[in-house]
Amino acid sequence: MGKDKEKQSIALKVPKGTKDWDGKDMVIRDKIFSTITQVFKRHGAVTIDTPVFELKDILTGKYGEDSKLIYDLKDQGGEICSLRYDLTVPFARWLAMNSSIQNIKRYHIAKVYRRDQPAMTKGRMREFYQCDFDIAGTYDPMLPDAEIIRITCEIFEALGWKGKYTIKLNHRKILDGIFQVCGVPTDKLRTISSAVDKLDKSPWEEVRREMTEDKGLDGEVADRIGEYCVRKGGRDLLDQLQKDATFTENQSAKEGLADMQLLFTYLDAFSVLDRVSFDLSLARGLDYYTGVIYEVITEGSAPQTKEGQEIQRTGKKEAKPNKHASNIDGDEDRSNDPTVGVGSVAAGGRYDNLVADFSKKQQIPCVGISFGVDRIFSITKQRLAADASAASIRMNEVDVYVMAFGGKGFEGLLAERMEVAKRLWDAGIKAEFSWKVKPKLPAQFKAAETNGVPFAIILGDDELAAGKCKIKEMGLPDGHAEKDGVLIEMANLETEVKTRVAQQAETLANGVNSMTLE
């Protein structure tokens, strides 16, 4: 009895920061996956896969202050492992283990794990998908980097974002140059970089306080950093920095500015220069970046409420406890916290030394980007909910529902429905039919409508006797000439269906665009 009671008391829930996916959410997410994958393949990428957990030593020391978010596993047979934090470090480890591969365009779509503070409805989760694209190999400067930015623009345009995104750019050498010129001690470069990286979430006053009070930086040095890191722009900012004699005397800054000059030229050639913002506050907290770095933001990246934006802008703390705030260990879901936005929806950069960290024999420069599918999903779903004109989301990809009807003595025409379905399947057409021997016509229409099936093939005794059937496009308005369907020859069934399905597809944008994401 004791064991039975114990079984009954188990709470049926998923772990914090995770969720089950089903229904329309899966349809939207799958469309995002397919859209991103098509762009990756267009640019010649091949895919790989790596284990969901790595030896802990592989991940240690690669993520700066974020290393505390790594999920460690218990000792299993003498191996101390951790769940992968991203797909970049496993890729570098894979390159180090495969010395015959000196260059590759690779993409990888898989789940990663971070013990972060969850905000589920905003795509901030502990288990989530990343879609990575990386170019590994030695090439002329900034050419692969420019193609990564071009790929990023192609993906967000294909997702239907229509310019509603900005790619923030910076360069680690420029950032290091700023710190060196301003007088940051060498041993504090990375930790101060992590503080600067918070400028997109916190006001300068709060970042300065962290630098000086928490990390022991001299106040005057912090103020000099602030004069640089609050600046953003485009080629105008690049020109200003190149005219700064003190700054350009620094070797690191000089090299970074030369890279950015070249990158801007290539981005102009790729017609994507207008999508980027040169932002000196962008730091990217991960330790392995060595060159250009970037993040993609959109209107959902910041807190959506005026209250949240004001709190974020001013850095004010609430006088009374916030019921939405996270608890000490960060387990509480912060979906309703007004200070939390979706954050960046994609990010990456150049990491030329990571492979060499694993194998001194392998020095393979790399540059890449990671797309946060769950954050992209969150914004996509919000836009769909706000768009009354958005097309309904189909629950499956079936193109034809095979139906039958009849009067008194109707036997269901099951054999005939099965034969038609078989013919359509043989022709590569997605089709379904009711699994009832004598289905009622309204129930068949409801089944088709529920899943958004665009066409119905309707069988009747009289039509079959004449060698015909009806094809009906679902959802036509009253008064339309083909509202009740069109008679076609059974002999031409496959051709007629393929033609009509293709014609309808031409009127809809492919992939996620068919959802009218405005």
Coordinates of C-alpha atoms in Angstrom, one line a residue:
M1 CA 0.0 0.0 0.0
G2 CA 2.9 2.4 0.8
K3 CA 4.3 2.1 -2.6
D4 CA 0.9 2.7 -4.2
K5 CA 0.5 5.9 -2.2
E6 CA 3.9 7.0 -3.2
K7 CA 3.2 6.5 -6.9
Q8 CA -0.1 8.4 -6.6
S9 CA 1.6 11.4 -5.0
I10 CA 4.0 12.1 -7.9
A11 CA 3.3 15.5 -9.3
L12 CA 2.8 15.4 -13.1
K13 CA 4.8 18.4 -14.3
V14 CA 7.7 19.2 -16.5
P15 CA 10.9 20.6 -14.9
K16 CA 11.1 24.4 -14.4
G17 CA 12.3 26.1 -17.5
T18 CA 11.0 23.4 -19.9
K19 CA 7.7 22.7 -21.7
D20 CA 5.9 20.2 -23.8
W21 CA 5.3 21.3 -27.4
D22 CA 2.1 20.4 -29.4
G23 CA -0.6 21.6 -31.7
K24 CA -0.2 25.0 -33.4
D25 CA 3.0 25.8 -31.4
M26 CA 4.7 22.8 -33.1
V27 CA 3.5 23.9 -36.5
I28 CA 4.9 27.4 -36.1
R29 CA 8.2 26.1 -34.7
D30 CA 8.6 23.5 -37.5
K31 CA 8.1 26.3 -40.1
I32 CA 10.8 28.3 -38.4
F33 CA 13.1 25.3 -38.5
S34 CA 12.5 24.6 -42.2
T35 CA 12.9 28.3 -43.1
I36 CA 16.2 28.6 -41.3
T37 CA 17.5 25.2 -42.7
Q38 CA 16.6 26.3 -46.3
V39 CA 18.8 29.4 -46.0
F40 CA 21.7 27.4 -44.4
K41 CA 21.6 24.9 -47.3
R42 CA 21.4 27.7 -49.9
H43 CA 24.8 28.8 -48.6
G44 CA 26.4 25.4 -49.0
A45 CA 26.3 24.2 -45.4
V46 CA 26.4 20.5 -44.3
T47 CA 25.1 19.4 -40.9
I48 CA 26.7 17.5 -38.0
D49 CA 25.4 16.3 -34.6
T50 CA 27.2 16.0 -31.3
P51 CA 26.3 14.4 -27.9
V52 CA 23.9 16.3 -25.7
F53 CA 26.4 16.1 -22.9
E54 CA 30.2 16.7 -22.9
L55 CA 33.0 16.0 -20.5
K56 CA 32.9 18.8 -17.9
D57 CA 36.5 19.7 -18.6
I58 CA 35.6 20.5 -22.3
L59 CA 33.1 23.2 -21.2
T60 CA 35.0 24.6 -18.3
G61 CA 36.4 28.1 -18.7
K62 CA 34.7 28.8 -22.1
Y63 CA 31.7 30.9 -21.0
G64 CA 33.1 33.5 -18.6
E65 CA 30.7 34.5 -15.8
D66 CA 27.9 32.4 -17.5
S67 CA 29.7 29.2 -16.5
K68 CA 27.6 29.1 -13.4
L69 CA 24.6 28.3 -15.6
I70 CA 26.0 25.0 -16.9
Y71 CA 24.1 21.9 -15.8
D72 CA 26.5 19.4 -14.2
L73 CA 25.7 15.7 -14.1
K74 CA 26.5 13.1 -11.5
D75 CA 29.6 10.9 -11.9
Q76 CA 28.8 8.1 -14.3
G77 CA 31.5 5.5 -14.4
G78 CA 34.3 7.8 -13.6
E79 CA 33.4 10.5 -16.2
I80 CA 32.3 13.9 -15.0
C81 CA 29.9 15.4 -17.6
S82 CA 27.8 18.4 -18.1
L83 CA 24.9 19.2 -20.5
R84 CA 26.0 21.3 -23.4
Y85 CA 25.6 25.0 -22.9
D86 CA 25.8 25.9 -26.6
L87 CA 26.7 24.3 -29.9
T88 CA 29.9 26.3 -30.5
V89 CA 32.2 24.6 -28.0
P90 CA 31.1 21.1 -29.1
F91 CA 31.8 22.1 -32.7
A92 CA 35.3 23.3 -31.8
R93 CA 35.9 20.1 -29.9
W94 CA 34.7 18.1 -33.0
L95 CA 37.1 20.0 -35.3
A96 CA 40.0 19.4 -32.9
M97 CA 39.2 15.6 -33.0
N98 CA 38.9 15.5 -36.8
S99 CA 42.3 16.9 -38.0
S100 CA 41.6 16.0 -41.7
I101 CA 38.9 18.8 -41.8
Q102 CA 40.6 22.1 -42.3
N103 CA 37.5 24.0 -43.6
I104 CA 33.8 23.5 -43.4
K105 CA 30.5 25.3 -43.5
R106 CA 28.4 23.5 -40.9
Y107 CA 25.0 23.9 -39.4
H108 CA 23.6 22.2 -36.3
I109 CA 20.1 22.3 -35.0
A110 CA 19.8 20.9 -31.5
K111 CA 18.8 21.5 -27.8
V112 CA 21.1 23.2 -25.3
Y113 CA 20.7 23.6 -21.6
R114 CA 21.2 26.5 -19.2
R115 CA 20.2 26.9 -15.6
D116 CA 19.0 30.4 -16.2
Q117 CA 16.1 32.3 -14.8
P118 CA 13.2 31.2 -17.0
A119 CA 10.6 33.5 -18.6
M120 CA 8.7 30.8 -20.6
T121 CA 6.3 33.0 -22.7
K122 CA 9.2 35.1 -23.8
G123 CA 11.3 32.2 -25.0
R124 CA 13.8 32.3 -22.1
M125 CA 14.0 28.7 -21.1
R126 CA 16.4 26.2 -19.6
E127 CA 16.0 23.7 -22.4
F128 CA 15.8 25.3 -25.8
Y129 CA 16.8 24.9 -29.4
Q130 CA 19.7 26.7 -31.1
C131 CA 20.2 26.8 -34.9
D132 CA 23.9 27.4 -35.5
F133 CA 25.8 28.2 -38.7
D134 CA 29.6 28.4 -38.7
I135 CA 32.3 28.8 -41.2
A136 CA 35.7 27.2 -40.2
G137 CA 38.9 27.7 -42.2
T138 CA 41.5 30.2 -43.2
Y139 CA 40.2 32.8 -45.6
D140 CA 40.8 36.4 -46.5
P141 CA 39.7 38.8 -43.8
M142 CA 36.0 39.5 -43.2
L143 CA 34.6 37.6 -46.2
P144 CA 33.1 34.8 -44.1
D145 CA 32.0 37.3 -41.5
A146 CA 30.1 39.3 -44.1
E147 CA 28.4 36.2 -45.4
I148 CA 27.2 35.3 -41.9
I149 CA 25.6 38.7 -41.7
R150 CA 24.0 38.2 -45.1
I151 CA 22.7 34.8 -44.0
T152 CA 21.2 36.4 -40.9
C153 CA 19.3 39.0 -43.0
E154 CA 18.1 36.3 -45.4
I155 CA 16.7 34.2 -42.5
F156 CA 14.8 37.1 -40.9
E157 CA 13.4 38.3 -44.2
A158 CA 12.3 34.7 -45.0
L159 CA 10.6 34.5 -41.6
G160 CA 8.5 37.5 -42.6
W161 CA 10.1 40.1 -40.3
K162 CA 10.4 42.6 -43.2
G163 CA 13.1 44.7 -41.7
K164 CA 11.8 44.6 -38.1
Y165 CA 15.1 43.7 -36.7
T166 CA 18.6 45.2 -36.2
I167 CA 22.0 43.5 -36.2
K168 CA 24.2 45.1 -33.5
L169 CA 27.9 44.9 -34.5
N170 CA 31.1 45.4 -32.6
H171 CA 34.6 44.0 -32.5
R172 CA 36.4 42.5 -29.6
K173 CA 39.7 44.2 -30.6
I174 CA 37.9 47.5 -30.6
L175 CA 36.5 46.8 -27.2
D176 CA 39.9 45.7 -25.8
G177 CA 41.4 48.8 -27.4
I178 CA 38.8 51.0 -25.5
F179 CA 39.6 49.2 -22.2
Q180 CA 43.4 49.6 -22.8
V181 CA 43.2 53.3 -23.8
C182 CA 40.9 54.0 -20.8
G183 CA 43.4 52.2 -18.4
V184 CA 41.7 48.9 -17.5
P185 CA 44.2 46.5 -15.9
T186 CA 44.9 43.5 -18.1
D187 CA 43.6 41.0 -15.5
K188 CA 40.2 42.8 -15.5
L189 CA 39.6 43.0 -19.3
R190 CA 37.2 40.1 -19.5
T191 CA 35.3 40.8 -16.3
I192 CA 34.8 44.5 -17.3
S193 CA 33.7 43.3 -20.7
S194 CA 31.0 41.2 -19.1
A195 CA 29.8 44.3 -17.2
V196 CA 29.7 46.4 -20.4
D197 CA 27.6 43.6 -22.0
K198 CA 24.8 44.5 -19.6
L199 CA 24.3 47.9 -21.1
D200 CA 21.4 46.6 -23.2
K201 CA 19.5 45.6 -20.1
S202 CA 20.8 48.1 -17.5
P203 CA 21.5 51.9 -17.5
W204 CA 25.0 53.2 -17.5
E205 CA 24.8 54.2 -13.8
E206 CA 24.1 50.5 -12.8
V207 CA 26.9 49.2 -15.0
R208 CA 29.3 51.8 -13.6
R209 CA 28.4 50.7 -10.1
E210 CA 29.1 47.1 -10.9
M211 CA 32.5 48.0 -12.4
T212 CA 33.6 50.1 -9.5
E213 CA 31.9 48.6 -6.4
D214 CA 31.7 44.9 -7.4
K215 CA 34.8 44.6 -9.6
G216 CA 37.1 47.2 -8.1
L217 CA 37.7 49.4 -11.2
D218 CA 38.8 53.0 -10.6
G219 CA 35.9 55.4 -11.1
E220 CA 37.8 57.6 -13.5
V221 CA 38.6 54.6 -15.7
A222 CA 34.9 53.6 -15.6
D223 CA 33.9 57.2 -16.7
R224 CA 36.3 57.1 -19.6
I225 CA 34.8 53.7 -20.7
G226 CA 31.4 55.3 -20.5
E227 CA 32.3 58.0 -23.0
Y228 CA 33.0 55.4 -25.6
C229 CA 30.5 52.6 -24.9
V230 CA 27.4 54.7 -25.0
R231 CA 28.1 55.5 -28.7
K232 CA 26.4 53.7 -31.6
G233 CA 25.9 54.4 -35.3
G234 CA 27.2 53.2 -38.7
R235 CA 30.0 54.4 -40.9
D236 CA 29.8 57.8 -39.2
L237 CA 30.9 56.2 -35.9
L238 CA 33.7 54.3 -37.7
D239 CA 34.9 57.6 -39.2
Q240 CA 34.9 59.3 -35.8
L241 CA 36.9 56.5 -34.2
Q242 CA 39.4 56.5 -37.0
K243 CA 40.0 60.3 -36.4
D244 CA 40.5 59.7 -32.7
A245 CA 44.4 59.9 -32.5
T246 CA 44.6 58.5 -29.0
F247 CA 42.4 55.6 -29.9
T248 CA 44.1 54.7 -33.2
E249 CA 47.5 54.6 -31.6
N250 CA 46.4 51.5 -29.8
Q251 CA 47.3 48.4 -31.8
S252 CA 44.3 46.4 -30.9
A253 CA 41.9 49.2 -31.8
K254 CA 43.7 49.9 -35.0
E255 CA 43.3 46.3 -36.1
G256 CA 39.6 46.2 -35.1
L257 CA 38.9 49.4 -37.0
A258 CA 40.6 48.0 -40.2
D259 CA 38.4 44.9 -39.9
M260 CA 35.2 46.9 -39.5
Q261 CA 36.1 49.2 -42.5
L262 CA 36.5 46.1 -44.7
L263 CA 33.3 44.5 -43.2
F264 CA 31.2 47.6 -44.0
T265 CA 32.5 47.5 -47.6
Y266 CA 31.4 43.8 -48.0
L267 CA 28.1 44.3 -46.3
D268 CA 27.4 47.2 -48.7
A269 CA 28.1 44.8 -51.6
F270 CA 25.7 42.3 -50.1
S271 CA 23.0 45.0 -49.7
V272 CA 22.6 44.5 -46.0
L273 CA 24.6 47.5 -44.5
D274 CA 21.3 49.2 -43.7
R275 CA 20.4 46.4 -41.3
V276 CA 23.4 46.8 -39.0
S277 CA 24.2 49.2 -36.1
F278 CA 27.8 49.7 -35.0
D279 CA 27.3 49.6 -31.2
L280 CA 30.3 50.0 -28.8
S281 CA 28.2 48.7 -25.9
L282 CA 28.0 45.3 -27.4
A283 CA 30.5 43.0 -25.6
R284 CA 29.2 39.4 -25.7
G285 CA 30.2 37.9 -22.3
L286 CA 31.6 34.6 -23.7
D287 CA 35.3 34.4 -23.3
Y288 CA 36.1 32.7 -26.7
Y289 CA 35.3 35.6 -29.0
T290 CA 38.3 37.2 -30.7
G291 CA 37.0 39.4 -33.5
V292 CA 33.7 40.7 -34.8
I293 CA 30.7 40.1 -32.6
Y294 CA 27.0 40.6 -33.2
E295 CA 23.5 40.3 -31.8
V296 CA 20.1 40.5 -33.5
I297 CA 17.3 42.4 -31.7
T298 CA 13.7 43.3 -32.5
E299 CA 10.9 45.2 -30.8
G300 CA 10.2 42.1 -28.6
S301 CA 13.8 42.0 -27.3
A302 CA 13.2 44.8 -24.8
P303 CA 10.5 44.7 -22.1
Q304 CA 7.1 45.1 -23.8
T305 CA 5.3 47.2 -21.1
K306 CA 6.0 50.9 -20.5
E307 CA 6.5 50.0 -16.8
G308 CA 9.2 47.5 -17.7
Q309 CA 10.9 49.8 -20.1
E310 CA 11.0 52.6 -17.5
I311 CA 12.4 50.2 -14.9
Q312 CA 15.0 49.0 -17.3
R313 CA 15.9 52.5 -18.5
T314 CA 16.3 54.1 -15.0
G315 CA 17.5 51.1 -13.1
K316 CA 15.0 51.9 -10.3
K317 CA 14.3 49.1 -7.8
E318 CA 10.8 48.6 -6.6
A319 CA 10.2 49.6 -3.0
K320 CA 7.9 46.7 -2.2
P321 CA 8.6 43.0 -3.2
N322 CA 7.7 42.3 -6.8
K323 CA 5.4 39.3 -7.1
H324 CA 7.0 38.6 -10.5
A325 CA 10.6 38.8 -9.4
S326 CA 12.7 35.7 -9.3
N327 CA 13.6 34.0 -6.1
I328 CA 17.2 33.7 -4.9
D329 CA 18.2 30.6 -6.9
G330 CA 16.5 31.8 -10.1
D331 CA 13.8 29.1 -10.3
E332 CA 10.8 31.3 -10.5
D333 CA 9.3 31.9 -14.0
R334 CA 9.6 35.5 -14.9
S335 CA 7.2 35.6 -17.9
N336 CA 5.1 38.4 -16.3
D337 CA 8.1 40.4 -14.9
P338 CA 7.8 43.8 -16.6
T339 CA 11.6 44.2 -16.6
V340 CA 12.2 41.1 -18.7
G341 CA 12.1 41.1 -22.5
V342 CA 12.8 38.3 -25.0
G343 CA 16.4 39.5 -25.4
S344 CA 18.5 38.9 -28.5
V345 CA 17.0 36.5 -31.0
A346 CA 20.4 35.5 -32.6
A347 CA 24.0 36.2 -31.7
G348 CA 27.6 35.1 -32.6
G349 CA 31.0 36.3 -33.7
R350 CA 34.5 35.2 -34.6
Y351 CA 36.4 32.8 -32.4
D352 CA 39.8 32.0 -33.9
N353 CA 41.5 30.3 -31.0
L354 CA 38.9 28.0 -29.6
V355 CA 39.9 24.9 -31.6
A356 CA 43.5 25.5 -30.6
D357 CA 42.4 25.4 -27.0
F358 CA 41.5 21.7 -27.5
S359 CA 44.4 20.7 -29.8
K360 CA 47.6 22.7 -30.3
K361 CA 48.0 20.9 -33.6
Q362 CA 44.8 22.5 -34.9
Q363 CA 44.6 26.2 -35.4
I364 CA 41.4 26.7 -37.4
P365 CA 39.8 30.2 -37.4
C366 CA 36.0 30.2 -37.1
V367 CA 33.1 32.6 -37.3
G368 CA 29.4 31.8 -36.7
I369 CA 26.0 32.7 -35.5
S370 CA 23.3 31.0 -33.3
F371 CA 19.6 31.6 -33.8
G372 CA 17.4 31.2 -30.7
V373 CA 14.4 29.4 -32.1
D374 CA 12.3 29.6 -29.0
R375 CA 12.8 33.4 -28.7
I376 CA 12.0 33.7 -32.4
F377 CA 8.9 31.6 -31.8
S378 CA 7.8 33.8 -28.9
I379 CA 7.9 36.9 -31.0
T380 CA 6.3 35.2 -34.0
K381 CA 3.4 34.0 -31.9
Q382 CA 2.9 37.5 -30.4
R383 CA 2.8 39.0 -33.9
L384 CA 0.3 36.3 -35.1
A385 CA -2.0 37.0 -32.1
A386 CA -1.9 40.7 -32.9
D387 CA -2.6 40.3 -36.6
A388 CA -6.4 39.8 -37.2
S389 CA -5.7 39.2 -40.9
A390 CA -3.2 36.4 -40.4
A391 CA -4.0 33.2 -42.2
S392 CA -5.2 30.3 -40.0
I393 CA -2.4 27.9 -39.0
R394 CA -2.8 24.4 -40.5
M395 CA -2.4 21.6 -38.0
N396 CA -0.9 19.2 -40.6
E397 CA 0.2 19.3 -44.2
V398 CA -2.6 17.2 -45.7
D399 CA -3.8 18.7 -48.9
V400 CA -6.9 16.6 -49.6
Y401 CA -9.6 15.0 -47.5
V402 CA -11.5 12.2 -49.3
M403 CA -15.2 12.3 -48.4
A404 CA -18.3 10.4 -49.4
F405 CA -22.0 11.1 -49.2
G406 CA -25.3 9.5 -50.2
G407 CA -29.0 9.3 -49.5
K408 CA -31.1 6.4 -48.2
G409 CA -29.2 3.2 -48.1
F410 CA -25.8 4.9 -48.1
E411 CA -23.1 2.4 -47.2
G412 CA -20.2 4.8 -46.9
L413 CA -18.3 4.0 -50.0
L414 CA -15.4 2.9 -47.8
A415 CA -13.7 0.8 -50.5
E416 CA -14.0 3.7 -53.0
R417 CA -12.6 6.2 -50.5
M418 CA -9.7 3.9 -49.7
E419 CA -8.9 3.5 -53.4
V420 CA -8.9 7.2 -54.0
A421 CA -6.7 7.8 -51.0
K422 CA -4.3 5.1 -52.3
R423 CA -4.1 6.7 -55.7
L424 CA -3.4 10.1 -54.2
W425 CA -0.7 8.7 -51.9
D426 CA 0.9 6.8 -54.8
A427 CA 1.1 10.2 -56.6
G428 CA 2.8 11.8 -53.7
I429 CA -0.2 13.8 -52.6
K430 CA -0.9 14.2 -48.9
A431 CA -4.4 12.8 -48.2
E432 CA -6.7 11.5 -45.4
F433 CA -10.1 10.0 -45.1
S434 CA -12.5 9.1 -42.3
W435 CA -11.9 5.8 -40.4
K436 CA -15.7 5.3 -40.1
V437 CA -17.4 2.8 -42.4
K438 CA -20.5 5.1 -42.8
P439 CA -19.3 8.6 -41.9
K440 CA -21.7 11.6 -41.9
L441 CA -20.9 14.3 -44.3
P442 CA -20.9 17.2 -41.7
A443 CA -18.4 15.2 -39.6
Q444 CA -16.1 14.7 -42.6
F445 CA -16.2 18.5 -43.3
K446 CA -15.5 19.3 -39.7
A447 CA -12.5 17.0 -39.7
A448 CA -11.1 18.7 -42.7
E449 CA -11.8 22.2 -41.4
T450 CA -10.2 21.5 -38.0
N451 CA -6.9 20.6 -39.6
G452 CA -7.1 23.3 -42.2
V453 CA -7.1 20.9 -45.2
P454 CA -7.5 23.1 -48.3
F455 CA -9.2 20.6 -50.7
A456 CA -11.9 17.9 -50.5
I457 CA -12.6 15.1 -52.9
I458 CA -16.3 14.2 -52.6
L459 CA -17.5 10.8 -53.8
G460 CA -21.2 10.0 -54.6
D461 CA -22.9 7.0 -56.2
D462 CA -24.2 8.9 -59.2
E463 CA -20.9 10.7 -59.8
L464 CA -18.9 7.5 -59.6
A465 CA -21.3 5.7 -61.9
A466 CA -20.5 8.5 -64.5
G467 CA -16.7 8.1 -63.8
K468 CA -16.5 11.5 -62.0
C469 CA -16.1 13.0 -58.5
K470 CA -16.1 16.5 -57.1
I471 CA -13.1 18.5 -56.0
K472 CA -13.9 21.3 -53.6
E473 CA -11.7 24.1 -52.4
M474 CA -12.4 24.7 -48.7
G475 CA -13.2 28.1 -47.3
L476 CA -14.6 29.8 -50.5
P477 CA -17.0 32.6 -49.8
D478 CA -20.8 32.3 -50.4
G479 CA -21.6 33.1 -54.0
H480 CA -18.3 31.9 -55.4
A481 CA -18.7 30.0 -58.6
E482 CA -16.9 26.9 -57.2
K483 CA -18.4 27.1 -53.7
D484 CA -20.0 23.7 -54.0
G485 CA -17.1 22.1 -55.9
V486 CA -16.3 21.1 -59.5
L487 CA -16.9 17.8 -61.3
I488 CA -13.8 16.2 -62.6
E489 CA -13.0 12.9 -64.4
M490 CA -11.8 10.2 -62.1
A491 CA -9.3 9.3 -64.8
N492 CA -7.7 12.7 -64.3
L493 CA -7.9 12.7 -60.5
E494 CA -4.2 13.0 -59.7
T495 CA -3.5 15.6 -62.4
E496 CA -6.4 17.8 -61.3
V497 CA -5.5 17.6 -57.6
K498 CA -1.8 18.4 -58.3
T499 CA -2.7 21.4 -60.5
R500 CA -5.1 22.9 -58.0
V501 CA -2.8 22.4 -55.0
A502 CA 0.0 24.0 -57.0
Q503 CA -2.2 27.0 -58.0
Q504 CA -3.2 27.6 -54.4
A505 CA 0.4 27.4 -53.2
E506 CA 1.4 30.2 -55.7
T507 CA -1.0 32.6 -54.0
L508 CA 0.5 32.0 -50.5
A509 CA 4.0 32.9 -49.4
N510 CA 6.2 29.8 -48.6
G511 CA 7.0 28.8 -45.0
V512 CA 6.3 31.2 -42.2
N513 CA 5.4 34.1 -44.6
S514 CA 2.1 32.3 -45.3
M515 CA 1.1 33.3 -41.8
T516 CA 1.3 37.0 -42.6
L517 CA 3.7 38.0 -39.8
E518 CA 3.0 41.7 -39.4

